[in-house]
mmCIF file of C-alpha atoms in Angstrom:
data_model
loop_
_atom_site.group_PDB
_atom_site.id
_atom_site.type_symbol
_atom_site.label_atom_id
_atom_site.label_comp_id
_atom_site.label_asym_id
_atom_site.label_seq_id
_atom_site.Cartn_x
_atom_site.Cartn_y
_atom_site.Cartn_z
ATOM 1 C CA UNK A 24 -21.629 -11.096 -2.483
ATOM 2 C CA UNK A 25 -23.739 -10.973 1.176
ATOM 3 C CA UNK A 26 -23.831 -7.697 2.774
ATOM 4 C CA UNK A 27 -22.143 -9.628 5.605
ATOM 5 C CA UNK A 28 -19.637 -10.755 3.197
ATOM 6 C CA UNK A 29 -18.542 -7.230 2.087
ATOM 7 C CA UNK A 30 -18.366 -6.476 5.674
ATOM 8 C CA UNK A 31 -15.845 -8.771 6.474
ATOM 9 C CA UNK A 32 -13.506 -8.786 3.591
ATOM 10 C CA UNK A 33 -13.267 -4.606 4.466
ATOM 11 C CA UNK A 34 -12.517 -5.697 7.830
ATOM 12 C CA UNK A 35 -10.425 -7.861 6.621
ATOM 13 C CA UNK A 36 -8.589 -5.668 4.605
ATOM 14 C CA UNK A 37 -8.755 -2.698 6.086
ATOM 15 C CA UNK A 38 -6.764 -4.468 9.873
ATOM 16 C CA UNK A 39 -3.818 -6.124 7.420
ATOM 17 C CA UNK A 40 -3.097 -2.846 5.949
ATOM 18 C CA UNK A 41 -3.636 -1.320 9.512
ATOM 19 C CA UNK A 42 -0.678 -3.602 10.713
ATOM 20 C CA UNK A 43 1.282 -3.056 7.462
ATOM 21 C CA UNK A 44 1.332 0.517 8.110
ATOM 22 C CA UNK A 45 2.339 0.220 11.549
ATOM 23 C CA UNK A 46 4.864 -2.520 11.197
ATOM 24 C CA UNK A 47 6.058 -1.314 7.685
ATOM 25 C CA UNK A 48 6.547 2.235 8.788
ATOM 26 C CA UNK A 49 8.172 0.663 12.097
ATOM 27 C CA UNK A 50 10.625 -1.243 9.534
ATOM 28 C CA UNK A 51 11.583 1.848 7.586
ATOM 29 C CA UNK A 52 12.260 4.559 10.588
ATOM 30 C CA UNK A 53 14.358 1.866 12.451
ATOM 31 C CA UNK A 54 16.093 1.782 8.696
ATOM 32 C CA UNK A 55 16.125 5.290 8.398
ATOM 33 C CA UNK A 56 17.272 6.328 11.880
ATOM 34 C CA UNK A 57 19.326 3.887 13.204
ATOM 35 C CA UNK A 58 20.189 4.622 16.994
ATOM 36 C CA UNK A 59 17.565 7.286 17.520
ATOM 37 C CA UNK A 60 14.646 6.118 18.799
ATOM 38 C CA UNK A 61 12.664 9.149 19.607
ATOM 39 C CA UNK A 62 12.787 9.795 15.497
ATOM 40 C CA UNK A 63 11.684 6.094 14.761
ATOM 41 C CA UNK A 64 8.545 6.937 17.117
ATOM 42 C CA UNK A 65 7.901 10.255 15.468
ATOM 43 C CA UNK A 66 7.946 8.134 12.146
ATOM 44 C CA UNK A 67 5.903 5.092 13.029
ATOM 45 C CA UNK A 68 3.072 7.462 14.601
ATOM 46 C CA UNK A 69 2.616 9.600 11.658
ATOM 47 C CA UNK A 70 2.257 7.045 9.108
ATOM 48 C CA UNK A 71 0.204 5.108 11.698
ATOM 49 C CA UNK A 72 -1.958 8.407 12.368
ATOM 50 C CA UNK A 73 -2.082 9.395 8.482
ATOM 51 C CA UNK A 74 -2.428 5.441 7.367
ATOM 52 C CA UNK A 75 -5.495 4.971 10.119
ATOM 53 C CA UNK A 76 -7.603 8.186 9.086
ATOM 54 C CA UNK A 77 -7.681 7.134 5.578
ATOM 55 C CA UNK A 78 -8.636 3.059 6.228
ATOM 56 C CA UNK A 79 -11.282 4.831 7.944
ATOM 57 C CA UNK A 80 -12.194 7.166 5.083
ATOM 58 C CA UNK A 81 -11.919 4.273 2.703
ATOM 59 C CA UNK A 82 -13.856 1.060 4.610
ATOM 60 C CA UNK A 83 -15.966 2.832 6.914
ATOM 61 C CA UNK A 84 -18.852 2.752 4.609
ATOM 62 C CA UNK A 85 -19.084 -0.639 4.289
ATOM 63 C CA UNK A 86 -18.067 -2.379 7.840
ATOM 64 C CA UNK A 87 -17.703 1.037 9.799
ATOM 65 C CA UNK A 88 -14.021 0.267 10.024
ATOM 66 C CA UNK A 89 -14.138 -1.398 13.557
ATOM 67 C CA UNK A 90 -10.679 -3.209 12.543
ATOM 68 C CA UNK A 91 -10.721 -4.049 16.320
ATOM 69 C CA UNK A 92 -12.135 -6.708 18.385
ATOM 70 C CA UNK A 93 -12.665 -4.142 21.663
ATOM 71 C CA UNK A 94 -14.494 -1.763 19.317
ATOM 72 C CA UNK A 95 -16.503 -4.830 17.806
ATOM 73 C CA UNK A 96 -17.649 -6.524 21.286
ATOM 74 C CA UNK A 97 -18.727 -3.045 22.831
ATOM 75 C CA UNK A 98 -20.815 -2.264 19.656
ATOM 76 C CA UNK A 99 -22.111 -5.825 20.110
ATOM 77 C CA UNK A 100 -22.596 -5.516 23.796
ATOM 78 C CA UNK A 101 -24.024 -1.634 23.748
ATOM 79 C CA UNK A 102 -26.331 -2.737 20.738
ATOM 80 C CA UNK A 103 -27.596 -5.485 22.104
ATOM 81 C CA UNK A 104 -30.868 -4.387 23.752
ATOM 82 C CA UNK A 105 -32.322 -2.344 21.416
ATOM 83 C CA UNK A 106 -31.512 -4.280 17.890
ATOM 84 C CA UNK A 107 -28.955 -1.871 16.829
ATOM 85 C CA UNK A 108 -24.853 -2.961 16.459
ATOM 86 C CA UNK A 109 -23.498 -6.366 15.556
ATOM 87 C CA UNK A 110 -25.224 -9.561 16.208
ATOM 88 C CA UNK A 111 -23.784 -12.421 18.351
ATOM 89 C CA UNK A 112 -22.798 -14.080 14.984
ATOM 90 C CA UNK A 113 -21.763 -11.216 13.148
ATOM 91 C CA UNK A 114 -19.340 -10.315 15.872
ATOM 92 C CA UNK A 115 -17.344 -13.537 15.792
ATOM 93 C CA UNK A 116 -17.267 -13.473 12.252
ATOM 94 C CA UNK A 117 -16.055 -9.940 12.407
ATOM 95 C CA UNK A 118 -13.612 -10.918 15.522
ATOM 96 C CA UNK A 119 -12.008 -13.710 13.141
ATOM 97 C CA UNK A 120 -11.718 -11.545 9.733
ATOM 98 C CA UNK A 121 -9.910 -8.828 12.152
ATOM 99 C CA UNK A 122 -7.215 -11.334 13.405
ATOM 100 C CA UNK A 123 -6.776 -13.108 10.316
ATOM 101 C CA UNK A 124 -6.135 -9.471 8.754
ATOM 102 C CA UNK A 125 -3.412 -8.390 10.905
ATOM 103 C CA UNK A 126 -1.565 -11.434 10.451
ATOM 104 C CA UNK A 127 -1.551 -10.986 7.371
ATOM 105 C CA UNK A 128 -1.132 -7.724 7.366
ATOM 106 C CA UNK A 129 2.434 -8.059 9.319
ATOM 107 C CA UNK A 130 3.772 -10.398 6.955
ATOM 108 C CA UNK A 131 2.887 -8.407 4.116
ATOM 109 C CA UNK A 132 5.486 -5.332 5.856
ATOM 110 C CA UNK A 133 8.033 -7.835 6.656
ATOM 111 C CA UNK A 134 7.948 -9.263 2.463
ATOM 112 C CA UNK A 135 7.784 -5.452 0.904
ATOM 113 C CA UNK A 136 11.110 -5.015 3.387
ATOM 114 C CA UNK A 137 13.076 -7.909 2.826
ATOM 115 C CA UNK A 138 12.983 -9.134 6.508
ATOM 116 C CA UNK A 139 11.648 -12.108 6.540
ATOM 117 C CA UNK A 140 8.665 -12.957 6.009
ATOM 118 C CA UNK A 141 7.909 -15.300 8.545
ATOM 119 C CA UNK A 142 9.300 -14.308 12.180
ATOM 120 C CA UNK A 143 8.259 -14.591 15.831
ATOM 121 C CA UNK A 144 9.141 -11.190 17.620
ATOM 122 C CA UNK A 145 11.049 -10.957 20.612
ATOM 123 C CA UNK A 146 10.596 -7.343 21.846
ATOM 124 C CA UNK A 147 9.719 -8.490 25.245
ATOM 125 C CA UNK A 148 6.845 -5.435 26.425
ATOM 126 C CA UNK A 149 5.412 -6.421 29.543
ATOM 127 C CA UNK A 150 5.918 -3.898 32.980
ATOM 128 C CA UNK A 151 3.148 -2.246 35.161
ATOM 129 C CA UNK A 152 3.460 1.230 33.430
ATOM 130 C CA UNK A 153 2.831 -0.970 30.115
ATOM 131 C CA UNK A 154 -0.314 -2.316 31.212
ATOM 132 C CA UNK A 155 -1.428 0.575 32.977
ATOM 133 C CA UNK A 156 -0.777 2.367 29.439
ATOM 134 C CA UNK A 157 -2.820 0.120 27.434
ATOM 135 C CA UNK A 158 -6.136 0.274 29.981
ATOM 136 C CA UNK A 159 -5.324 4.132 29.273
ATOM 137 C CA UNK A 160 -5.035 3.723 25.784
ATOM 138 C CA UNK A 161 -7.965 1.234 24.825
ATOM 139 C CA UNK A 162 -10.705 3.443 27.489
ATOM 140 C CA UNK A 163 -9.914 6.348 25.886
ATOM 141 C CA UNK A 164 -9.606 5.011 22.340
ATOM 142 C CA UNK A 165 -13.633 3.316 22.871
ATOM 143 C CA UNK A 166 -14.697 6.617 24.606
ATOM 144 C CA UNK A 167 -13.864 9.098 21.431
ATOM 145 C CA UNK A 168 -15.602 6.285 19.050
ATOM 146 C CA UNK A 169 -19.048 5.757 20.640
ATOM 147 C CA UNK A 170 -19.043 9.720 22.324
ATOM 148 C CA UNK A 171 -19.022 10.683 18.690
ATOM 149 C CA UNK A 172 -21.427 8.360 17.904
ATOM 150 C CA UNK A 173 -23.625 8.945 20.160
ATOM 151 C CA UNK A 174 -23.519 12.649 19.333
ATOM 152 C CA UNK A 175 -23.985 12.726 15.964
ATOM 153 C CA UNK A 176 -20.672 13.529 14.995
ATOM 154 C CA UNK A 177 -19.212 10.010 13.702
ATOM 155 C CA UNK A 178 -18.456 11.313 10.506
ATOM 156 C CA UNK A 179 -15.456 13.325 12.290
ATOM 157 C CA UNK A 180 -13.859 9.896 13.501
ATOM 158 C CA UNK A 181 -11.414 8.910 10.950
ATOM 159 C CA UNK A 182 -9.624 12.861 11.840
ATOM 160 C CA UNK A 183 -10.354 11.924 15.621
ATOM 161 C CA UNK A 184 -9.428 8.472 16.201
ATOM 162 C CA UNK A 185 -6.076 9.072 13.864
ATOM 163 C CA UNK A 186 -5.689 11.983 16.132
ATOM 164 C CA UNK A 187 -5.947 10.420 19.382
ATOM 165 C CA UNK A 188 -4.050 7.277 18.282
ATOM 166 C CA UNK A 189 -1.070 9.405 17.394
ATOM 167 C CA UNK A 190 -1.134 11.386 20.647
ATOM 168 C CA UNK A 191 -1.199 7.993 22.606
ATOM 169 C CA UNK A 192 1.820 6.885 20.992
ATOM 170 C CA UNK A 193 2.955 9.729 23.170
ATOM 171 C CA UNK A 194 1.650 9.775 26.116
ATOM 172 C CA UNK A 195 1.715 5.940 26.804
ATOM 173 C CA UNK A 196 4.240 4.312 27.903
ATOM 174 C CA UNK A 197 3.068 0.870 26.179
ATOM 175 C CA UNK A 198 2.778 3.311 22.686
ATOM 176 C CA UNK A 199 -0.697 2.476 22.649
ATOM 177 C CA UNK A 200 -1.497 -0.615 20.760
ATOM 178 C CA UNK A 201 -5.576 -0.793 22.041
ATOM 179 C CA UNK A 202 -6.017 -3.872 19.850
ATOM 180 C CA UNK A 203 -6.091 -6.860 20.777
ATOM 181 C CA UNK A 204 -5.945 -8.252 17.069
ATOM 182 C CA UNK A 205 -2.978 -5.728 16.306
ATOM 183 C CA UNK A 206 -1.122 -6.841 19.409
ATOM 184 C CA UNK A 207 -1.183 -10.175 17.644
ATOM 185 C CA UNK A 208 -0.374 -9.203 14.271
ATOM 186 C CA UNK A 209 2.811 -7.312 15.834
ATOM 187 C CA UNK A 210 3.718 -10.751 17.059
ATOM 188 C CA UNK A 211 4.762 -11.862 13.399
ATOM 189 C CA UNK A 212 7.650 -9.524 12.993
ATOM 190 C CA UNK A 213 10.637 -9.284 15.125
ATOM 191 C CA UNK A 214 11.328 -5.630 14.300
ATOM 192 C CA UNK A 215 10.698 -1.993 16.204
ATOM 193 C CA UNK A 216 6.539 -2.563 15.803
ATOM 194 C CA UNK A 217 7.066 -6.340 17.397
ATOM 195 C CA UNK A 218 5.956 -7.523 20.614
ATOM 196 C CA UNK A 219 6.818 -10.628 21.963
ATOM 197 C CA UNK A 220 4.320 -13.633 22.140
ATOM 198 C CA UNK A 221 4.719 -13.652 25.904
ATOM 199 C CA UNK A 222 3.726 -10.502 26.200
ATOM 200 C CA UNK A 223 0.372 -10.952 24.347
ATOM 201 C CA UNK A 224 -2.018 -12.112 26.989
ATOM 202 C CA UNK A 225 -0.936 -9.428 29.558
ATOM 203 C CA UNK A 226 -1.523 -6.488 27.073
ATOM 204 C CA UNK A 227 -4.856 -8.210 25.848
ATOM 205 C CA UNK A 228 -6.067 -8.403 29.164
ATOM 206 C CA UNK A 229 -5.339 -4.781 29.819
ATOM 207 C CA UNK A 230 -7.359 -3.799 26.924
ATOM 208 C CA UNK A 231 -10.695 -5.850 27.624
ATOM 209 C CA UNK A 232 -10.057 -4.063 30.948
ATOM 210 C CA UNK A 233 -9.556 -0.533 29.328
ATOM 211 C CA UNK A 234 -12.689 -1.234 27.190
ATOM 212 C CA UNK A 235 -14.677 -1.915 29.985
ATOM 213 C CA UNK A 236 -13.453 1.604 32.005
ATOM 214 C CA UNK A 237 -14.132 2.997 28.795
ATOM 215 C CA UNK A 238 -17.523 2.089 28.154
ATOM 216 C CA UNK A 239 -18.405 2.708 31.641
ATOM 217 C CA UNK A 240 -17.340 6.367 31.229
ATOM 218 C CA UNK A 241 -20.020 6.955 28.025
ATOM 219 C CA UNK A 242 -22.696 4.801 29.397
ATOM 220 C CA UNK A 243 -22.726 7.246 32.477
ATOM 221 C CA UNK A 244 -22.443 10.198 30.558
ATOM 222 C CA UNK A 245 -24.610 9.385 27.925
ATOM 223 C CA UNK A 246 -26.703 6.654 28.994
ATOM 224 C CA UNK A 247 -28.723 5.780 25.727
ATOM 225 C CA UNK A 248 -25.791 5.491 23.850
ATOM 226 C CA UNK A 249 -26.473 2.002 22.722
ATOM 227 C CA UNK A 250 -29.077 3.234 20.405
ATOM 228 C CA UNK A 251 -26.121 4.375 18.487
ATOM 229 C CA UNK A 252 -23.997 1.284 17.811
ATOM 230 C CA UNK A 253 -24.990 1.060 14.025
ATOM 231 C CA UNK A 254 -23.066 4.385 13.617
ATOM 232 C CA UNK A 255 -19.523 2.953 14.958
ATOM 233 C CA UNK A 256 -16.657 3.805 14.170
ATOM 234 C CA UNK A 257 -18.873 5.538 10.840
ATOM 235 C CA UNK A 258 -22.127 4.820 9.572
ATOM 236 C CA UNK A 259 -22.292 1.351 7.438
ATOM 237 C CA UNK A 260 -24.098 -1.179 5.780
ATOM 238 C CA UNK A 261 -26.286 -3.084 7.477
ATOM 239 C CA UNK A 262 -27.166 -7.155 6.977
ATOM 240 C CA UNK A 263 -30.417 -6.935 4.887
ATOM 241 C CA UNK A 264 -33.388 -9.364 5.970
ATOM 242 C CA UNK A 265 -32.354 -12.309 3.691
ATOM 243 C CA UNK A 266 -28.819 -12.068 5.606
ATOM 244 C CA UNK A 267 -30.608 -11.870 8.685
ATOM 245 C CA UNK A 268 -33.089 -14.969 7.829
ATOM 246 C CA UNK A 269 -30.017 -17.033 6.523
ATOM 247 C CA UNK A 270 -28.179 -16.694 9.809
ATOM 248 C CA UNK A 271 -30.890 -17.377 12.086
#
């Protein structure tokens, strides 16, 4: 198998058990706690933050554990100057294994629950304070990745991205999805983790947004940061020459 190959099956993998941890563990506190919503947040966040550090741990190696299309166009887009990051190609390819993953991902929490495997959620999510959370969410989500990157410290991300992840839940009012390819896995199960198709576009568009604010921030504070990109969200594998030649 291609370097490029491993890459994307860990991507792959690593988003539909993403989404199964957030939906599944959104499945079992609304089971759990029925009527108490504050406890159903406590318990989706800290399988989500616990679930996250250890995809990290566990694909990071091989892809860098982007498991997010924001994550994968800035590393393509800070990269791109100075040969370091995803190529044009590689971030599609990336981009499709992510969204095809948390699809997946949510239907594989809605079988191990009994719910239905197939469903169309209708938690309608869109207001201002929603939107305004996700640009919050996603800028400061891309800020901790490539300010530890560019610092040397990546190998602290899968403890600091968990960490901040779980504190957005908090302190957002949209819970902080910051994925674009999550927000449409959620779509595939009409439970507590669901979001409504309608609501997709709006909170995607928030998030290219919030990426953008994001990367702004690091550029300015660390303007050679691009150098860098081949250590998001952790130092990787990179596509050996033959992959290179063969996707020329």
């Amino acid at each position: 198998m291609s370097g490029l190959a491993r890459r994307l099956v860990a991507e792959f993998v690593g988003s539909a058990l993403l989404v199964a941890v957030v939906v599944g563990s959104g499945i079992a506190a609304q089971q759990l706690s029925p009527g108490d919503v504050g406890l159903q947040l406590l318990e989706n966040s800290t399988a989500t933050v616990f679930g996250l550090a250890v995809l990290i741990l566990v694909f990071g190696p091989v892809s860098g554990a982007h498991f997010n299309p924001v994550v994968s166009l800035a590393d393509w887009w800070l990269g791109r100057r100075t040969g370091t990051g995803l190529r044009g190609g590689e971030l599609v390819a990336y981009v499709g294994a992510q969204v095809a993953g948390c699809s997946v991902g949510a239907v594989l929490a809605n079988v191990m629950f009994e719910v239905g495997a197939f469903q169309v959620s209708t938690h309608d999510r869109v207001s201002d304070g929603h939107l305004v959370g996700e640009i919050v969410a996603t800028a400061g989500l891309l800020a901790v990745i490539f300010a530890l990157a560019r610092t040397g410290r990546a190998a602290l991300s899968a403890g600091a991205v968990g960490a901040y992840i779980g504190a957005a839940y908090w302190f957002t009012s949209s819970t902080s999805f910051a994925n674009p390819a999550v927000t449409v896995g959620r779509m595939f199960s009409d439970t507590f983790a669901g979001i409504a198709p309608g609501s997709v576009p709006a909170f995607v568009g928030a998030q290219l947004l919030g990426a953008v604010l994001g990367l702004g921030l690091i550029v300015w504070l660390y303007p050679d940061t691009g150098a860098n990109a081949d250590n998001v969200v952790v130092p990787h594998e990179h596509t050996t020459e033959s992959d290179t030649l063969s996707h020329r």
